[in-house]
């Protein structure tokens, strides 16, 4: 067991280094080009600076996610207690995402049950869960599809714990996820299609972050998908 943990840690460091090294190598390469062959070519310089800015932003996103993950892990044993209005939070995130969703030609359907009780939680972290799930629905869903965001009381008989809880879910109608990948999606840097994830600005850490936040809240995460029929990410959170 100890050796497995040790191994996972080593893999994680190797993966993180590799993810950082790729954009860094590209930056170093372009700096050399700008100092040499492209020194007197302002048009090329502008183009290269654009690529360099994008690579630098990619490193920035990755470092932000790595720091976020380590902060969440450090606080994981400490259950958050602040009362959070999950519907209010979902409505707020929906409003923030609406322009991006519309710009892509997709639409957002909100389904918030009225008068829900508050959940004990960490509002910033729960906002991060919503943000990562909505980001993914936008990234991997159908460009002109429909994203459904809902917050409902946990329905009995759906396999959730029997204690009272709320279920927050984000569903898209994109291509979905092949069954064999589903159990591994919350592993750090695990991606179904690494090229597509990177091109869309993904770090490969979004769902790992979601998993740790849900676990800190003593909740459950469920991923359901059928190929060609979209994907649904549901989070059950206990009421007390
Ligand atoms: P990334 O930064 O790559 O999006 P995540 O941890 O958020 O990292 O997701 C891991 C992988 O899970 C993604 O690379 C993608 O292959 C898959 N995935 C996540 N959300 C969806 C979705 N809504 N539809 C299809 N695939 C998804």
GROMACS .gro file of C-alpha atoms and ligand atoms in nm:
model
  267
    1UNK     CA    1   0.000   0.000   0.000
    2UNK     CA    2   0.281   0.235   0.099
    3UNK     CA    3   0.463   0.154  -0.221
    4UNK     CA    4   0.151   0.225  -0.427
    5UNK     CA    5   0.114   0.568  -0.263
    6UNK     CA    6   0.482   0.638  -0.321
    7UNK     CA    7   0.443   0.537  -0.685
    8UNK     CA    8   0.136   0.761  -0.731
    9UNK     CA    9   0.324   1.056  -0.589
   10UNK     CA   10   0.619   0.997  -0.823
   11UNK     CA   11   0.383   0.964  -1.123
   12UNK     CA   12   0.210   1.285  -1.025
   13UNK     CA   13   0.537   1.481  -1.007
   14UNK     CA   14   0.647   1.335  -1.341
   15UNK     CA   15   0.313   1.423  -1.505
   16UNK     CA   16   0.304   1.774  -1.362
   17UNK     CA   17   0.663   1.837  -1.474
   18UNK     CA   18   0.587   1.709  -1.819
   19UNK     CA   19   0.274   1.928  -1.847
   20UNK     CA   20   0.479   2.233  -1.750
   21UNK     CA   21   0.779   2.146  -1.962
   22UNK     CA   22   0.589   2.140  -2.292
   23UNK     CA   23   0.472   2.504  -2.288
   24UNK     CA   24   0.802   2.609  -2.133
   25UNK     CA   25   1.000   2.447  -2.417
   26UNK     CA   26   0.779   2.629  -2.663
   27UNK     CA   27   0.844   2.962  -2.487
   28UNK     CA   28   1.222   2.906  -2.486
   29UNK     CA   29   1.211   2.815  -2.855
   30UNK     CA   30   1.019   3.127  -2.953
   31UNK     CA   31   1.243   3.352  -2.743
   32UNK     CA   32   1.541   3.217  -2.937
   33UNK     CA   33   1.363   3.273  -3.267
   34UNK     CA   34   1.272   3.627  -3.168
   35UNK     CA   35   1.631   3.707  -3.076
   36UNK     CA   36   1.770   3.550  -3.394
   37UNK     CA   37   1.591   3.470  -3.720
   38UNK     CA   38   1.279   3.677  -3.650
   39UNK     CA   39   1.459   3.976  -3.496
   40UNK     CA   40   1.380   4.199  -3.796
   41UNK     CA   41   1.041   4.059  -3.886
   42UNK     CA   42   0.776   4.248  -3.688
   43UNK     CA   43   0.485   4.056  -3.842
   44UNK     CA   44   0.634   3.719  -3.743
   45UNK     CA   45   0.724   3.860  -3.402
   46UNK     CA   46   0.361   3.958  -3.339
   47UNK     CA   47   0.243   3.612  -3.433
   48UNK     CA   48   0.501   3.441  -3.211
   49UNK     CA   49   0.415   3.669  -2.919
   50UNK     CA   50   0.054   3.560  -2.954
   51UNK     CA   51   0.153   3.195  -2.928
   52UNK     CA   52   0.387   3.271  -2.638
   53UNK     CA   53   0.109   3.448  -2.449
   54UNK     CA   54  -0.116   3.143  -2.493
   55UNK     CA   55   0.157   2.905  -2.371
   56UNK     CA   56   0.224   3.128  -2.069
   57UNK     CA   57  -0.148   3.131  -1.988
   58UNK     CA   58  -0.152   2.753  -2.010
   59UNK     CA   59   0.127   2.735  -1.750
   60UNK     CA   60  -0.062   2.983  -1.536
   61UNK     CA   61  -0.381   2.771  -1.545
   62UNK     CA   62  -0.188   2.459  -1.461
   63UNK     CA   63  -0.014   2.618  -1.162
   64UNK     CA   64  -0.343   2.764  -1.038
   65UNK     CA   65  -0.503   2.416  -1.054
   66UNK     CA   66  -0.205   2.249  -0.886
   67UNK     CA   67  -0.213   2.499  -0.600
   68UNK     CA   68  -0.588   2.466  -0.570
   69UNK     CA   69  -0.563   2.087  -0.552
   70UNK     CA   70  -0.297   2.098  -0.283
   71UNK     CA   71  -0.495   2.350  -0.076
   72UNK     CA   72  -0.808   2.135  -0.098
   73UNK     CA   73  -0.615   1.824   0.001
   74UNK     CA   74  -0.471   2.000   0.303
   75UNK     CA   75  -0.820   2.094   0.426
   76UNK     CA   76  -0.987   1.767   0.330
   77UNK     CA   77  -1.012   1.626   0.684
   78UNK     CA   78  -1.186   1.943   0.796
   79UNK     CA   79  -1.552   1.938   0.704
   80UNK     CA   80  -1.679   2.281   0.593
   81UNK     CA   81  -1.967   2.425   0.795
   82UNK     CA   82  -2.067   2.758   0.643
   83UNK     CA   83  -2.436   2.755   0.525
   84UNK     CA   84  -2.446   2.759   0.144
   85UNK     CA   85  -2.746   2.834  -0.072
   86UNK     CA   86  -2.673   2.589  -0.353
   87UNK     CA   87  -2.951   2.715  -0.584
   88UNK     CA   88  -2.833   3.073  -0.540
   89UNK     CA   89  -2.479   2.965  -0.620
   90UNK     CA   90  -2.594   2.771  -0.928
   91UNK     CA   91  -2.795   3.071  -1.049
   92UNK     CA   92  -2.491   3.294  -1.003
   93UNK     CA   93  -2.259   3.061  -1.196
   94UNK     CA   94  -2.526   3.019  -1.466
   95UNK     CA   95  -2.536   3.396  -1.512
   96UNK     CA   96  -2.155   3.409  -1.533
   97UNK     CA   97  -2.144   3.131  -1.794
   98UNK     CA   98  -2.443   3.242  -2.000
   99UNK     CA   99  -2.250   3.478  -2.233
  100UNK     CA  100  -1.986   3.212  -2.310
  101UNK     CA  101  -2.249   2.946  -2.367
  102UNK     CA  102  -2.449   3.171  -2.594
  103UNK     CA  103  -2.137   3.285  -2.785
  104UNK     CA  104  -2.070   2.919  -2.867
  105UNK     CA  105  -2.422   2.872  -3.000
  106UNK     CA  106  -2.529   2.647  -2.713
  107UNK     CA  107  -2.797   2.709  -2.453
  108UNK     CA  108  -2.829   2.664  -2.079
  109UNK     CA  109  -3.133   2.517  -1.907
  110UNK     CA  110  -3.163   2.586  -1.535
  111UNK     CA  111  -3.374   2.366  -1.316
  112UNK     CA  112  -3.360   2.482  -0.954
  113UNK     CA  113  -3.607   2.341  -0.702
  114UNK     CA  114  -3.768   2.622  -0.498
  115UNK     CA  115  -3.716   2.674  -0.125
  116UNK     CA  116  -3.428   2.433  -0.078
  117UNK     CA  117  -3.254   2.430   0.260
  118UNK     CA  118  -2.890   2.542   0.284
  119UNK     CA  119  -2.611   2.283   0.287
  120UNK     CA  120  -2.312   2.304   0.519
  121UNK     CA  121  -2.026   2.381   0.284
  122UNK     CA  122  -1.751   2.601   0.151
  123UNK     CA  123  -1.913   2.837  -0.100
  124UNK     CA  124  -1.589   2.910  -0.290
  125UNK     CA  125  -1.512   2.542  -0.332
  126UNK     CA  126  -1.868   2.455  -0.435
  127UNK     CA  127  -1.850   2.737  -0.690
  128UNK     CA  128  -1.531   2.574  -0.817
  129UNK     CA  129  -1.716   2.243  -0.859
  130UNK     CA  130  -1.987   2.414  -1.064
  131UNK     CA  131  -1.731   2.605  -1.265
  132UNK     CA  132  -1.526   2.296  -1.353
  133UNK     CA  133  -1.835   2.096  -1.451
  134UNK     CA  134  -1.975   2.380  -1.662
  135UNK     CA  135  -1.633   2.436  -1.822
  136UNK     CA  136  -1.625   2.069  -1.921
  137UNK     CA  137  -1.982   2.072  -2.054
  138UNK     CA  138  -1.883   2.367  -2.273
  139UNK     CA  139  -1.555   2.210  -2.378
  140UNK     CA  140  -1.676   1.860  -2.457
  141UNK     CA  141  -2.048   1.908  -2.518
  142UNK     CA  142  -2.208   1.974  -2.855
  143UNK     CA  143  -2.112   2.327  -2.969
  144UNK     CA  144  -2.477   2.409  -3.042
  145UNK     CA  145  -2.613   2.178  -2.775
  146UNK     CA  146  -2.795   2.225  -2.450
  147UNK     CA  147  -2.636   2.224  -2.105
  148UNK     CA  148  -2.868   2.143  -1.817
  149UNK     CA  149  -2.784   2.262  -1.469
  150UNK     CA  150  -3.005   2.149  -1.184
  151UNK     CA  151  -3.024   2.150  -0.805
  152UNK     CA  152  -3.287   1.921  -0.653
  153UNK     CA  153  -3.355   1.732  -0.330
  154UNK     CA  154  -3.198   1.385  -0.357
  155UNK     CA  155  -3.471   1.154  -0.484
  156UNK     CA  156  -3.512   0.823  -0.299
  157UNK     CA  157  -3.432   0.509  -0.492
  158UNK     CA  158  -3.164   0.670  -0.706
  159UNK     CA  159  -2.878   0.505  -0.523
  160UNK     CA  160  -2.780   0.807  -0.315
  161UNK     CA  161  -2.724   0.775   0.061
  162UNK     CA  162  -3.049   0.752   0.256
  163UNK     CA  163  -2.972   1.062   0.462
  164UNK     CA  164  -3.132   1.387   0.341
  165UNK     CA  165  -2.926   1.558   0.076
  166UNK     CA  166  -2.930   1.776  -0.233
  167UNK     CA  167  -2.814   1.678  -0.580
  168UNK     CA  168  -2.649   1.922  -0.811
  169UNK     CA  169  -2.604   1.809  -1.166
  170UNK     CA  170  -2.459   1.930  -1.493
  171UNK     CA  171  -2.558   1.745  -1.808
  172UNK     CA  172  -2.461   1.796  -2.170
  173UNK     CA  173  -2.578   1.637  -2.494
  174UNK     CA  174  -2.234   1.595  -2.648
  175UNK     CA  175  -2.061   1.278  -2.768
  176UNK     CA  176  -2.039   1.137  -2.414
  177UNK     CA  177  -1.761   0.927  -2.266
  178UNK     CA  178  -1.672   0.567  -2.360
  179UNK     CA  179  -1.759   0.345  -2.065
  180UNK     CA  180  -1.406   0.217  -1.997
  181UNK     CA  181  -1.279   0.572  -1.929
  182UNK     CA  182  -1.546   0.673  -1.677
  183UNK     CA  183  -1.391   0.520  -1.362
  184UNK     CA  184  -1.059   0.694  -1.432
  185UNK     CA  185  -1.177   1.048  -1.515
  186UNK     CA  186  -1.111   1.185  -1.166
  187UNK     CA  187  -0.745   1.076  -1.172
  188UNK     CA  188  -0.504   1.363  -1.206
  189UNK     CA  189  -0.411   1.431  -1.568
  190UNK     CA  190  -0.631   1.150  -1.698
  191UNK     CA  191  -0.792   1.257  -2.025
  192UNK     CA  192  -0.990   1.067  -2.286
  193UNK     CA  193  -0.834   1.275  -2.563
  194UNK     CA  194  -0.530   1.470  -2.438
  195UNK     CA  195  -0.491   1.675  -2.758
  196UNK     CA  196  -0.851   1.791  -2.748
  197UNK     CA  197  -0.834   1.875  -2.377
  198UNK     CA  198  -0.518   2.084  -2.420
  199UNK     CA  199  -0.650   2.260  -2.729
  200UNK     CA  200  -0.960   2.357  -2.529
  201UNK     CA  201  -0.752   2.494  -2.241
  202UNK     CA  202  -0.794   2.194  -2.010
  203UNK     CA  203  -0.534   2.110  -1.746
  204UNK     CA  204  -0.649   1.752  -1.681
  205UNK     CA  205  -0.706   1.842  -1.315
  206UNK     CA  206  -1.064   1.973  -1.316
  207UNK     CA  207  -1.239   1.652  -1.213
  208UNK     CA  208  -0.966   1.561  -0.961
  209UNK     CA  209  -1.039   1.896  -0.796
  210UNK     CA  210  -1.414   1.826  -0.806
  211UNK     CA  211  -1.361   1.483  -0.648
  212UNK     CA  212  -1.157   1.622  -0.359
  213UNK     CA  213  -1.401   1.905  -0.289
  214UNK     CA  214  -1.693   1.661  -0.288
  215UNK     CA  215  -1.504   1.429  -0.056
  216UNK     CA  216  -1.425   1.720   0.181
  217UNK     CA  217  -1.800   1.787   0.191
  218UNK     CA  218  -1.863   1.415   0.268
  219UNK     CA  219  -2.062   1.399  -0.054
  220UNK     CA  220  -2.064   1.171  -0.356
  221UNK     CA  221  -1.983   1.224  -0.722
  222UNK     CA  222  -2.149   1.019  -0.995
  223UNK     CA  223  -2.059   1.024  -1.364
  224UNK     CA  224  -2.306   0.877  -1.611
  225UNK     CA  225  -2.267   0.867  -1.984
  226UNK     CA  226  -2.365   0.672  -2.289
  227UNK     CA  227  -2.165   0.720  -2.603
  228UNK     CA  228  -2.342   0.958  -2.836
  229UNK     CA  229  -2.589   1.063  -2.567
  230UNK     CA  230  -2.400   1.315  -2.358
  231UNK     CA  231  -2.266   1.302  -2.005
  232UNK     CA  232  -2.417   1.382  -1.667
  233UNK     CA  233  -2.208   1.473  -1.363
  234UNK     CA  234  -2.406   1.464  -1.037
  235UNK     CA  235  -2.292   1.565  -0.692
  236UNK     CA  236  -2.482   1.456  -0.381
  237UNK     CA  237  -2.427   1.675  -0.076
  238UNK     CA  238  -2.554   1.590   0.274
  239UNK     CA  239  -2.785   1.840   0.441
  240UNK     CA  240  -2.636   1.794   0.787
  241LIG     P1  241  -0.961   1.860  -1.854
  241LIG     O1  242  -0.885   1.979  -1.811
  241LIG     O2  243  -0.886   1.773  -1.950
  241LIG     O3  244  -1.100   1.892  -1.898
  241LIG     P2  245  -1.090   1.720  -1.634
  241LIG     O4  246  -1.030   1.655  -1.514
  241LIG     O5  247  -1.188   1.829  -1.611
  241LIG     O6  248  -0.968   1.768  -1.722
  241LIG     O7  249  -1.160   1.609  -1.723
  241LIG     C1  250  -1.087   1.489  -1.754
  241LIG     C2  251  -1.133   1.433  -1.888
  241LIG     O8  252  -1.268   1.386  -1.877
  241LIG     C3  253  -1.135   1.532  -2.002
  241LIG     O9  254  -1.008   1.547  -2.061
  241LIG     C4  255  -1.236   1.469  -2.097
  241LIG    O10  256  -1.171   1.368  -2.175
  241LIG     C5  257  -1.334   1.399  -2.003
  241LIG     N1  258  -1.457   1.478  -1.982
  241LIG     C6  259  -1.483   1.561  -1.880
  241LIG     N2  260  -1.605   1.615  -1.890
  241LIG     C7  261  -1.661   1.563  -2.002
  241LIG     C8  262  -1.788   1.579  -2.069
  241LIG     N3  263  -1.883   1.661  -2.020
  241LIG     N4  264  -1.808   1.509  -2.184
  241LIG     C9  265  -1.713   1.426  -2.234
  241LIG     N5  266  -1.592   1.407  -2.176
  241LIG    C10  267  -1.566   1.475  -2.062
   0.00000   0.00000   0.00000
